[in-house]
Coordinates of C-alpha atoms in Angstrom, one line a residue:
X4 CA 58.1 149.1 114.6
X5 CA 58.1 149.6 118.5
X6 CA 61.4 149.0 120.3
X7 CA 59.8 145.8 122.0
X8 CA 59.3 144.5 118.9
X9 CA 63.3 144.5 118.0
X10 CA 65.2 141.2 116.9
X11 CA 67.5 140.6 119.9
X12 CA 70.2 138.1 119.7
X13 CA 68.8 134.6 121.0
X14 CA 71.9 132.9 122.0
X15 CA 73.9 134.8 123.7
X16 CA 76.7 135.9 121.8
X17 CA 80.1 136.3 123.9
X18 CA 81.3 140.2 123.4
X19 CA 84.5 139.4 121.6
X20 CA 82.2 137.5 118.9
X21 CA 80.1 140.3 118.3
X22 CA 81.0 142.1 115.2
X23 CA 80.4 146.3 114.5
X24 CA 78.7 147.9 112.0
X25 CA 80.0 148.4 108.4
X26 CA 82.9 151.4 108.1
X27 CA 83.9 150.4 104.5
X28 CA 82.8 149.0 101.4
X29 CA 85.3 145.4 102.5
X30 CA 82.9 145.3 105.6
X31 CA 79.5 145.7 103.5
X32 CA 80.7 143.0 101.3
X33 CA 81.7 140.9 104.2
X34 CA 78.6 141.0 104.9
X35 CA 77.1 140.1 101.8
X36 CA 76.2 143.7 101.2
X37 CA 76.0 145.8 98.0
X38 CA 73.5 148.7 99.2
X39 CA 72.9 150.3 102.8
X40 CA 69.3 151.3 103.7
X41 CA 71.0 153.9 106.0
X42 CA 74.4 155.7 106.6
X43 CA 75.4 157.0 109.6
X44 CA 77.4 159.8 110.2
X45 CA 79.1 161.1 113.4
X46 CA 81.9 163.7 114.7
X47 CA 82.8 160.9 117.1
X48 CA 85.1 158.1 116.6
X49 CA 83.1 155.2 116.1
X50 CA 82.8 153.0 119.6
X51 CA 80.2 150.5 119.5
X52 CA 79.2 150.8 123.6
X53 CA 75.6 151.9 124.5
X54 CA 77.1 155.4 125.7
X55 CA 77.6 156.3 122.2
X56 CA 74.4 157.6 120.5
X57 CA 75.5 156.6 116.8
X58 CA 76.4 153.2 118.2
X59 CA 72.5 152.8 119.7
X60 CA 70.8 154.1 117.0
X61 CA 72.8 152.1 114.6
X62 CA 71.7 148.8 116.0
X63 CA 67.9 149.5 116.9
X64 CA 67.8 150.4 113.0
X65 CA 69.7 146.9 112.4
X66 CA 67.8 144.9 114.8
X67 CA 64.7 146.7 113.2
X68 CA 65.9 144.8 109.8
X69 CA 67.6 147.6 108.1
X70 CA 71.1 147.8 106.7
X71 CA 73.2 150.1 108.8
X72 CA 76.6 151.6 108.2
X73 CA 78.6 154.2 110.0
X74 CA 80.9 157.3 108.5
X75 CA 82.9 158.0 111.6
X76 CA 84.8 161.7 111.8
X77 CA 84.5 162.1 107.7
X78 CA 87.2 164.7 106.1
X79 CA 84.5 167.4 106.0
X80 CA 86.2 169.8 103.3
X81 CA 85.3 168.1 100.3
X82 CA 82.0 165.3 99.9
X83 CA 84.5 162.6 99.0
X84 CA 84.4 160.6 102.4
X85 CA 80.5 160.8 102.5
X86 CA 80.8 158.9 99.9
X87 CA 82.7 155.7 100.8
X88 CA 79.4 153.3 101.5
X89 CA 77.5 154.2 98.6
X90 CA 74.4 155.9 97.9
X91 CA 72.2 155.1 101.0
X92 CA 68.6 153.3 99.9
X93 CA 66.5 155.8 102.7
X94 CA 68.7 158.3 104.2
X95 CA 71.7 159.9 106.0
X96 CA 71.4 160.2 109.5
X97 CA 73.6 163.0 110.9
X98 CA 75.2 163.3 114.8
X99 CA 77.7 165.9 115.4
X100 CA 78.4 163.5 118.0
X101 CA 77.8 162.4 121.9
X102 CA 78.5 167.0 122.6
X103 CA 78.1 169.7 120.9
X104 CA 80.9 170.0 118.6
X105 CA 80.9 174.1 120.0
X106 CA 81.3 173.3 123.4
X107 CA 83.4 169.9 122.2
X108 CA 86.3 172.5 120.4
X109 CA 85.8 175.9 122.5
X110 CA 86.6 176.3 126.0
X111 CA 84.1 179.2 128.2
X112 CA 86.4 181.3 127.2
X113 CA 86.4 180.9 123.5
X114 CA 89.4 179.8 123.0
X115 CA 90.0 176.3 121.1
X116 CA 90.5 173.4 123.4
X117 CA 94.1 171.4 122.5
X118 CA 92.3 168.1 122.9
X119 CA 89.1 166.1 122.2
X120 CA 88.0 163.6 124.4
X121 CA 86.1 161.2 121.3
X122 CA 89.1 161.5 119.1
X123 CA 92.2 159.2 118.7
X124 CA 95.0 160.2 120.6
X125 CA 92.5 163.7 121.9
X126 CA 93.5 164.9 118.2
X127 CA 91.7 168.2 118.2
X128 CA 90.9 168.7 115.1
X129 CA 88.5 165.7 113.4
X130 CA 85.3 167.6 113.2
X131 CA 84.4 170.9 111.8
X132 CA 82.5 173.7 114.1
X133 CA 78.9 173.1 113.9
X134 CA 79.2 169.7 112.7
X135 CA 75.9 168.8 112.1
X136 CA 75.3 171.5 109.6
X137 CA 78.8 170.9 107.5
X138 CA 78.0 167.1 107.5
X139 CA 74.2 167.9 106.2
X140 CA 75.8 170.0 103.4
X141 CA 78.4 167.4 103.0
X142 CA 75.7 164.7 102.3
X143 CA 73.5 166.7 100.1
X144 CA 76.7 167.4 98.1
X145 CA 77.5 163.5 98.0
X146 CA 74.0 162.2 96.5
X147 CA 71.8 165.2 95.7
X148 CA 68.2 163.7 96.5
X149 CA 68.7 161.5 99.8
X150 CA 66.8 162.4 103.0
X151 CA 69.0 164.2 105.6
X152 CA 68.1 163.7 109.2
X153 CA 70.2 165.4 112.2
X154 CA 69.3 164.2 115.7
X155 CA 71.9 164.0 119.0
X156 CA 72.3 167.2 121.7
X157 CA 73.8 169.6 118.8
X158 CA 70.6 169.3 116.7
X159 CA 68.3 168.5 119.2
X160 CA 69.1 171.8 121.0
X161 CA 68.9 173.8 118.4
X162 CA 65.8 172.7 116.9
X163 CA 64.4 176.2 117.4
X164 CA 66.0 179.9 116.9
X165 CA 68.4 180.2 119.7
X166 CA 71.5 182.6 121.1
X167 CA 74.8 181.1 119.8
X168 CA 77.3 182.1 122.4
X169 CA 80.1 181.5 119.6
X170 CA 78.6 184.0 117.1
X171 CA 77.4 186.0 119.7
X172 CA 73.9 186.6 118.2
X173 CA 70.7 184.8 117.7
X174 CA 70.9 181.8 115.0
X175 CA 68.0 180.2 112.8
X176 CA 66.5 177.0 113.3
X177 CA 69.3 174.4 113.1
X178 CA 66.7 173.3 110.1
X179 CA 67.5 176.2 107.9
X180 CA 71.0 176.3 108.1
X181 CA 71.5 172.7 107.5
X182 CA 68.8 172.2 105.2
X183 CA 67.7 169.1 106.8
X184 CA 64.4 167.5 105.6
X185 CA 64.0 166.7 109.2
X186 CA 65.4 167.2 112.9
X187 CA 64.6 164.2 115.9
X188 CA 65.2 165.6 119.1
X189 CA 65.1 164.0 122.4
X190 CA 65.8 160.6 122.4
X191 CA 66.1 159.2 119.0
X192 CA 65.0 155.2 119.3
X193 CA 61.2 155.4 118.9
X194 CA 61.1 158.6 116.3
X195 CA 63.8 157.4 114.2
X196 CA 62.3 153.9 113.8
X197 CA 58.5 155.6 112.7
X198 CA 60.5 158.1 110.5
X199 CA 62.7 155.3 108.5
X200 CA 58.8 153.2 108.2
X201 CA 57.8 155.8 106.1
X202 CA 60.8 156.5 104.5
X203 CA 60.3 152.8 103.5
X204 CA 56.9 152.9 102.3
X205 CA 58.0 156.1 99.5
X206 CA 56.8 158.9 102.2
X207 CA 58.3 162.0 101.4
X208 CA 61.0 163.1 103.9
X209 CA 59.4 166.7 104.2
X210 CA 55.3 165.4 104.4
X211 CA 56.1 163.4 107.7
X212 CA 54.2 165.5 109.8
X213 CA 53.2 162.3 112.2
X214 CA 55.5 161.1 114.4
X215 CA 56.5 162.3 117.7
X216 CA 59.7 164.2 118.5
X217 CA 60.0 165.4 114.8
X218 CA 60.8 169.3 113.9
X219 CA 60.5 170.2 110.1
X220 CA 60.1 173.1 107.9
X221 CA 56.8 174.1 106.4
X222 CA 55.1 177.0 105.1
X223 CA 51.4 176.4 106.2
X224 CA 50.3 174.5 109.5
X225 CA 46.5 174.7 109.7
X226 CA 46.2 171.1 109.1
X227 CA 48.0 169.8 111.7
X228 CA 45.8 170.7 114.8
X229 CA 43.4 168.3 113.3
X230 CA 45.7 165.9 112.9
X231 CA 47.2 165.8 116.3
X232 CA 44.0 166.6 118.4
X233 CA 46.6 169.5 119.9
X234 CA 46.5 173.2 119.6
X235 CA 49.1 174.8 118.0
X236 CA 51.3 177.8 120.2
X237 CA 53.0 180.1 117.6
X238 CA 56.3 181.6 119.1
X239 CA 57.8 185.1 118.6
X240 CA 59.5 184.7 115.0
X241 CA 62.9 184.9 114.4
X242 CA 62.9 188.1 113.5
X243 CA 61.2 189.4 116.4
X244 CA 63.7 187.7 118.9
X245 CA 66.5 189.3 117.2
X246 CA 65.1 192.5 117.7
X247 CA 64.0 192.4 120.8
X248 CA 65.8 191.1 124.4
X249 CA 62.2 191.3 126.1
X250 CA 60.6 189.2 123.0
X251 CA 63.4 186.8 123.1
X252 CA 62.8 186.1 127.0
X253 CA 59.3 185.7 126.5
X254 CA 59.8 183.0 123.9
X255 CA 62.1 181.3 126.0
X256 CA 59.8 181.4 128.7
X257 CA 56.9 179.7 126.4
X258 CA 59.2 177.1 124.7
X259 CA 60.2 175.6 127.8
X260 CA 56.2 174.8 129.0
X261 CA 56.2 172.7 126.2
X262 CA 58.4 169.8 127.2
X263 CA 55.9 167.1 128.4
X264 CA 54.7 164.6 125.9
X265 CA 51.3 164.7 127.6
X266 CA 50.0 168.0 127.3
X267 CA 52.8 169.9 125.0
X268 CA 51.1 172.1 121.7
X269 CA 52.7 171.9 118.3
X270 CA 55.0 174.6 118.4
X271 CA 55.6 177.5 115.4
X272 CA 58.2 180.0 114.9
X273 CA 57.8 181.9 111.8
X274 CA 61.6 182.7 110.1
X275 CA 60.2 184.8 107.2
X276 CA 57.8 183.4 104.9
X277 CA 58.6 179.5 106.0
X278 CA 58.3 178.1 110.1
X279 CA 60.3 175.6 112.2
X280 CA 57.5 173.3 113.2
X281 CA 58.4 171.5 116.4
X282 CA 55.6 168.4 117.0
X283 CA 54.9 167.5 120.6
X284 CA 58.0 165.2 121.9
X285 CA 57.6 161.6 121.9
X286 CA 57.2 159.9 125.5
X287 CA 60.4 158.3 127.0
X288 CA 61.3 154.7 126.6
X289 CA 59.5 152.5 128.7
X290 CA 61.7 150.0 131.1
X291 CA 60.8 147.4 128.9
X292 CA 61.5 149.6 125.3
X293 CA 64.9 150.8 127.2
X294 CA 66.1 146.8 128.5
X295 CA 65.5 145.9 124.4
X296 CA 67.7 148.7 123.3
X297 CA 70.8 147.8 126.0
X298 CA 70.7 144.1 125.6
X299 CA 71.3 144.7 121.8
X300 CA 74.9 142.8 120.4
X301 CA 77.1 146.0 121.2
X302 CA 80.8 145.1 120.7
X303 CA 81.3 147.4 123.7
X304 CA 84.7 149.0 122.2
X305 CA 86.1 151.2 119.7
X306 CA 86.0 149.7 116.1
X307 CA 89.4 148.2 115.3
X308 CA 90.7 151.0 113.3
X309 CA 91.7 152.5 116.2
X310 CA 93.9 150.1 117.5
X311 CA 97.0 151.3 118.6
X312 CA 95.1 154.9 120.0
X313 CA 94.2 156.4 122.9
X314 CA 90.4 157.5 123.1
X315 CA 89.8 159.4 126.2
X316 CA 85.8 159.2 126.3
X317 CA 85.6 155.5 125.8
X318 CA 88.2 154.9 128.7
X319 CA 86.1 156.9 130.8
X320 CA 83.5 154.8 130.3
X321 CA 84.1 151.7 129.3
X322 CA 83.5 150.0 132.7
X323 CA 80.8 151.6 133.6
X324 CA 76.6 151.2 133.5
X325 CA 74.0 153.6 132.9
X326 CA 70.8 152.8 134.4
X327 CA 68.5 155.7 133.7
X328 CA 68.0 158.4 131.2
X329 CA 66.3 161.8 131.4
X330 CA 66.3 164.4 134.8
X331 CA 63.7 165.4 136.7
X332 CA 65.6 168.3 138.4
X333 CA 65.5 171.0 135.7
X334 CA 68.5 173.1 136.7
X335 CA 68.7 176.3 134.8
X336 CA 72.0 175.7 133.0
X337 CA 71.2 172.1 132.4
X338 CA 70.2 170.7 128.7
X339 CA 69.3 167.4 130.1
X340 CA 65.8 168.1 130.0
X341 CA 65.5 169.6 127.1
X342 CA 67.1 167.0 125.3
X343 CA 66.4 163.9 127.5
X344 CA 63.1 164.7 129.1
X345 CA 62.3 165.5 132.5
X346 CA 60.8 162.3 133.1
X347 CA 62.9 159.3 133.9
X348 CA 63.1 155.9 132.4
X349 CA 64.5 153.1 134.1
X350 CA 66.0 150.3 132.7
X351 CA 65.2 146.7 135.0
X352 CA 67.1 145.5 137.3
X353 CA 67.7 142.3 135.3
X354 CA 69.1 144.3 132.0
X355 CA 71.4 146.4 134.0
X356 CA 72.7 143.0 136.0
X357 CA 73.1 141.5 132.3
X358 CA 75.4 144.3 131.4
X359 CA 77.7 144.1 134.2
X360 CA 78.0 140.2 132.8
X361 CA 79.3 142.0 129.6
X362 CA 81.6 143.4 131.2
X363 CA 83.0 140.8 133.3
X364 CA 84.0 139.3 130.5
X365 CA 85.9 142.4 128.4
X366 CA 89.6 140.7 129.0
X367 CA 90.8 144.1 130.5
X368 CA 88.2 144.0 133.2
X369 CA 90.0 143.8 136.6
X370 CA 86.8 144.1 139.1
X371 CA 85.7 147.2 139.3
X372 CA 82.8 148.8 137.7
X373 CA 83.8 152.7 138.0
X374 CA 80.2 154.1 137.8
X375 CA 76.3 152.9 138.4
X376 CA 74.3 155.8 137.6
X377 CA 73.4 158.2 134.9
X378 CA 72.3 161.8 134.3
X379 CA 71.7 161.7 138.0
X380 CA 72.9 158.8 140.1
X381 CA 70.0 158.5 142.1
X382 CA 67.0 159.1 140.1
X383 CA 66.7 155.2 138.8
X384 CA 63.2 154.5 139.1
X385 CA 61.5 157.5 140.0
X386 CA 58.6 158.8 138.6
X387 CA 55.6 160.5 138.7
X388 CA 53.3 158.2 140.2
X389 CA 49.9 160.0 139.5
X390 CA 49.0 159.8 135.6
X391 CA 46.0 161.9 136.4
X392 CA 48.3 164.7 137.4
X393 CA 50.9 164.4 134.9
X394 CA 48.1 164.8 132.0
X395 CA 47.9 168.8 133.4
X396 CA 51.9 169.3 134.7
X397 CA 54.0 172.1 133.6
X398 CA 56.8 172.0 136.0
X399 CA 60.3 172.3 134.7
X400 CA 61.8 170.7 138.0
X401 CA 60.1 167.8 140.1
X402 CA 62.3 168.2 143.1
X403 CA 62.8 172.4 142.8
X404 CA 62.0 173.9 145.0
X405 CA 60.3 171.1 146.7
X406 CA 60.3 167.9 145.9
X407 CA 56.7 167.7 144.4
X408 CA 54.4 165.0 146.7
X409 CA 53.3 163.1 143.2
X410 CA 57.1 162.3 142.6
X411 CA 57.7 158.6 144.0
X412 CA 61.0 158.9 145.6
X413 CA 62.3 155.3 146.9
X414 CA 65.7 154.6 147.4
X415 CA 64.7 150.9 148.4
X416 CA 64.8 149.4 144.8
X417 CA 69.1 151.0 144.0
X418 CA 69.8 149.6 147.4
X419 CA 69.0 146.0 146.4
X420 CA 70.7 146.8 142.7
X421 CA 73.8 148.1 144.7
X422 CA 74.0 145.1 146.7
X423 CA 73.0 142.7 144.1
X424 CA 75.8 144.1 141.8
X425 CA 78.8 143.8 144.6
X426 CA 77.4 140.0 145.1
X427 CA 78.8 139.1 141.2
X428 CA 81.4 137.0 140.2
X429 CA 84.1 139.1 138.7
X430 CA 82.6 141.9 140.6
X431 CA 85.2 143.4 143.2
X432 CA 84.3 147.2 143.6
X433 CA 81.4 149.3 142.5
X434 CA 81.5 152.4 142.8
X435 CA 78.9 155.2 141.8
X436 CA 80.9 158.4 140.3
X437 CA 77.8 160.4 138.6
X438 CA 76.4 163.2 140.5
X439 CA 74.2 162.8 143.6
X440 CA 70.8 164.4 144.5
X441 CA 71.1 164.8 148.2
X442 CA 68.1 166.0 148.6
X443 CA 66.2 163.8 147.0
X444 CA 67.8 161.0 149.6
X445 CA 66.4 163.9 152.3
X446 CA 62.8 163.7 150.9
X447 CA 62.9 159.8 151.0
X448 CA 62.0 159.5 154.7
X449 CA 61.7 156.0 154.8
X450 CA 64.8 154.5 152.8
X451 CA 66.8 157.7 152.4
X452 CA 69.2 157.4 155.4
X453 CA 69.7 153.7 154.4
X454 CA 70.6 154.4 150.6
X455 CA 73.2 157.1 151.9
X456 CA 74.6 154.7 154.7
X457 CA 75.0 152.0 151.8
X458 CA 76.5 154.3 149.0
X459 CA 78.9 155.6 151.2
X460 CA 80.0 152.7 152.6
X461 CA 80.5 150.9 149.3
X462 CA 80.3 153.0 146.7
X463 CA 82.7 155.6 146.9
X464 CA 86.1 155.3 145.3
X465 CA 87.3 157.5 148.2
X466 CA 85.5 161.1 146.2
X467 CA 82.2 161.3 145.8
X468 CA 80.8 164.1 143.3
X469 CA 78.1 166.6 144.2
X470 CA 76.9 169.5 143.0
X471 CA 75.7 172.8 145.4
X472 CA 77.0 175.0 142.8
X473 CA 77.1 177.7 145.0
X474 CA 76.0 179.1 148.4
X475 CA 74.2 182.3 147.3
X476 CA 70.6 182.2 148.1
X477 CA 69.3 184.4 145.5
X478 CA 72.0 182.7 142.9
X479 CA 71.0 178.8 143.8
X480 CA 67.3 180.2 143.2
X481 CA 68.0 181.0 140.0
X482 CA 69.8 177.5 139.3
X483 CA 67.0 175.8 140.9
X484 CA 69.5 173.9 143.3
X485 CA 69.1 173.6 147.0
X486 CA 70.0 176.2 149.6
X487 CA 73.3 175.5 151.3
X488 CA 71.4 173.8 154.5
X489 CA 70.7 171.3 153.0
X490 CA 74.5 170.7 151.5
X491 CA 75.7 171.1 155.1
X492 CA 73.3 168.9 156.4
X493 CA 74.7 165.9 153.5
X494 CA 78.2 167.2 154.6
X495 CA 77.7 165.9 158.1
X496 CA 76.0 163.2 157.1
X497 CA 78.7 161.7 154.5
X498 CA 81.3 162.6 157.4
X499 CA 79.1 160.2 159.6
X500 CA 78.8 157.2 157.0
X501 CA 82.3 157.4 156.3
X502 CA 83.3 157.3 159.9
X503 CA 81.0 153.9 160.7
X504 CA 82.5 152.4 157.8
X505 CA 86.1 153.3 159.0
X506 CA 86.8 154.9 155.9
X507 CA 88.6 158.3 155.1
X508 CA 86.7 159.7 152.1
X509 CA 85.8 163.2 151.0
X510 CA 83.4 165.0 148.9
X511 CA 84.0 166.5 146.0
X512 CA 82.0 169.4 145.1
X513 CA 81.7 171.3 141.8
X514 CA 80.6 174.9 141.5
X515 CA 80.1 177.1 139.0
X516 CA 81.4 180.9 138.4
X517 CA 79.7 183.8 136.8
X518 CA 76.4 182.2 136.1
X519 CA 73.3 184.8 135.6
X520 CA 72.0 186.5 139.0
X521 CA 75.7 186.3 140.6
X522 CA 77.5 189.5 141.0
X523 CA 80.8 189.8 141.9
X524 CA 79.4 190.2 145.6
X525 CA 77.9 187.0 145.6
X526 CA 81.1 185.3 144.7
X527 CA 82.8 186.9 147.7
X528 CA 80.1 185.2 149.8
X529 CA 81.2 182.0 148.5
X530 CA 84.5 182.8 148.7
X531 CA 84.0 183.6 152.5
X532 CA 82.3 180.3 153.0
X533 CA 85.0 178.2 151.2
X534 CA 87.7 180.4 152.9
X535 CA 85.6 179.6 156.6
X536 CA 86.2 176.2 155.8
X537 CA 89.5 176.1 154.8
X538 CA 88.4 174.4 151.8
X539 CA 90.1 174.9 148.1
X540 CA 87.8 173.8 145.6
X541 CA 89.6 172.5 142.0
X542 CA 86.2 171.9 139.9
X543 CA 84.9 175.4 138.9
X544 CA 83.0 175.5 135.6
X545 CA 82.6 179.4 134.1
X546 CA 79.1 179.7 133.2
X547 CA 79.2 178.3 129.5
X548 CA 76.0 179.4 127.6
X549 CA 74.6 176.4 125.6
X550 CA 71.5 176.3 123.4
X551 CA 68.3 175.8 124.9
X552 CA 68.8 176.1 128.7
X553 CA 67.3 178.6 130.0
X554 CA 70.5 180.0 132.1
X555 CA 71.5 180.7 128.6
X556 CA 67.8 182.5 127.4
X557 CA 69.0 184.7 130.7
X558 CA 72.5 185.3 129.9
X559 CA 71.7 186.7 126.5
X560 CA 68.2 188.6 127.4
X561 CA 69.2 189.8 130.9
X562 CA 65.7 188.7 132.0
X563 CA 64.7 186.1 134.0
X564 CA 61.9 184.4 131.3
X565 CA 59.8 183.4 134.1
X566 CA 59.5 187.1 136.0
X567 CA 60.2 188.7 133.4
X568 CA 62.5 191.2 136.0
X569 CA 66.2 191.9 134.8
X570 CA 69.3 189.9 136.1
X571 CA 72.9 191.0 136.6
X572 CA 74.9 189.3 133.8
X573 CA 78.7 188.7 134.0
X574 CA 79.9 188.9 130.2
X575 CA 82.8 190.8 131.2
X576 CA 86.0 188.4 130.8
X577 CA 88.0 190.5 133.6
X578 CA 84.7 189.9 135.6
X579 CA 84.7 186.2 134.8
X580 CA 88.0 185.8 135.5
X581 CA 87.6 187.7 139.2
X582 CA 84.7 185.0 140.0
X583 CA 86.6 182.7 139.4
X584 CA 89.9 183.6 141.5
X585 CA 87.5 184.1 144.3
X586 CA 86.2 180.3 144.2
X587 CA 89.6 179.3 143.7
X588 CA 91.5 181.2 146.6
X589 CA 94.0 178.9 146.6
X590 CA 95.3 178.9 143.3
X591 CA 98.2 181.1 143.1
X592 CA 98.0 181.2 138.5
X593 CA 94.7 183.3 139.7
X594 CA 96.5 185.7 142.4
X595 CA 96.3 188.7 140.0
X596 CA 92.6 188.1 139.5
X597 CA 91.9 187.6 143.3
X598 CA 93.7 190.7 143.7
X599 CA 91.8 192.7 141.3
X600 CA 88.7 191.0 142.9
X601 CA 89.1 192.2 146.3
X602 CA 90.4 195.5 145.2
X603 CA 87.0 196.0 143.3
X604 CA 85.0 194.4 146.3
X605 CA 86.8 197.1 148.6
X606 CA 88.3 195.0 151.0
X607 CA 92.2 196.1 150.9
X608 CA 92.1 193.9 154.0
X609 CA 92.8 191.0 152.1
X610 CA 94.5 192.0 149.1
X611 CA 97.6 190.8 147.7
X612 CA 98.0 188.0 151.0
X613 CA 98.5 185.3 149.0
X614 CA 101.1 183.5 151.4
X615 CA 98.7 181.4 153.2
X616 CA 96.7 180.2 150.2
X617 CA 98.9 177.3 149.4
X618 CA 100.3 176.2 146.2
X619 CA 99.9 173.7 143.6
X620 CA 101.9 171.6 145.6
X621 CA 100.6 171.9 148.7
X622 CA 97.9 169.0 149.3
X623 CA 94.3 169.9 148.4
X624 CA 92.1 171.0 151.2
X625 CA 91.2 167.4 153.5
X626 CA 93.4 165.2 151.1
X627 CA 96.0 162.9 152.7
X628 CA 99.5 163.6 151.6
X629 CA 100.2 162.1 148.1
X630 CA 96.3 161.9 147.5
X631 CA 95.1 163.9 144.3
X632 CA 91.7 164.8 146.4
X633 CA 89.5 167.9 144.5
X634 CA 88.1 169.0 147.1
X635 CA 88.9 168.3 150.9
X636 CA 88.9 169.8 154.1
X637 CA 91.8 171.2 156.0
X638 CA 92.4 171.5 159.7
X639 CA 91.8 175.0 160.7
X640 CA 94.7 176.7 161.9

């Protein structure tokens, strides 16, 4: 069944009247069900909203005619909770949640986090480390012989052997540790329907080797080129990349070139006498298909079992709207391209407006749409304009080092969407909180300035997020980010359009410290840039290596996979703290590390001079008194 063929509700059902998927036997019986076809298991609290992956997959399967239930945050130290909904007829489908469980539970310095935004009241211990693997093994213990499928970001980014930051070693494909029958990678709606249709016909899960977006284990693969009409690319084996960091870097380069559904080869990576076989990726949903997914009858809230608790992740997005998926930027530290794809898929204008209508029906909605965006705020409806070019393309970024001439860069549709949202009954404000690619706006010679003027005048909540990440030329080159001159141009435009609108607004730039390729001297260059502007950023993130990003592969191997040249890498905790202290130069808590960094740089003229840097009690740069700005421009004295 295709996504376009999904059953959608006939007469529109008010949000408050939409039932949740069953989570207990009693809820199954209320629907007249004594057995489920599919049991979904998730590491997150169950929120029936299209921003939560388990809700999307559940609603897609329900609309295809399957009986689906949800086990959310099961107690994992025994198999008891995994038996609560009975033995599923077709499969267990497992996700660790919207986040990788290790990122969810640990900081960049490998410290346990005190809160989990996806758990009721922020409880930090309701999911295990490596949740997808733990859940898979418990499902097998609960009901032997039931197919086990993994999906979501944790499994998707571990489909091949990968460097694991928390263990500080190369781990096998998740297929082997979890003993899952299949991993569904990327956007899961289309492949999960294909897989379930085959399971329903009686095809054994381990024999499903004709569905895009699927990874499985095989001992032989000679039959696959003829079946697929595609060549096989044999990657360096697990044993080879464990033994040699140069081999690991070469492995990284090879798999990062196989992301385009039009030309990706079948990837095979041996692990002993077996291999992880990665079939070509599934093309992203079309606009019509994505519209069907978002039109499904989500209850748009947490399950009633969480009444009286706070779910931070839900509170942050309850009045927001995702208008696109995927990202064409290909930043080396980001996993979106490897998970959702480089090609952007966009919802239609009518579909977006219909979701906003649903939001206006919510009883606690007060008129503010908190975000109209996605992975990148301003990539809506931007696609490759040349089918012929796309079939051959292996670029990892459509925007770096320059915007591809075949990328259709037109902000006019987004301007029109913003205007229609503002005109909707019940909508008082509609903000853009997703990150902005200002280089894309600059590449749109016809409508880019109109877009920026519209955005800055009407859709900034007082602060606008942007991500220059760094200013050092060698560092942003490794990151695949624009150079600082592009940011300076945008900063001037932001100030000019804010003034024209009569508004006092501020930029919230994000920076990354200790990124591969960034030395202490590079951090000092950013420090000097910030201090010369009297800017005191609060949003500085230590680089965290996560599976399957190019930057993680640089971090582990010490090489740039596409040049095979050695890169400086900060692995020492003290050096990481020094880099962060240079960027957060006004933070008194980091003063000792700032002093140590300046001493290491041989700059004693700045050593121990903290009095002029302000403190937590002073206004953040550029903010009005009493305003909680994150990055503001202060006046030079």
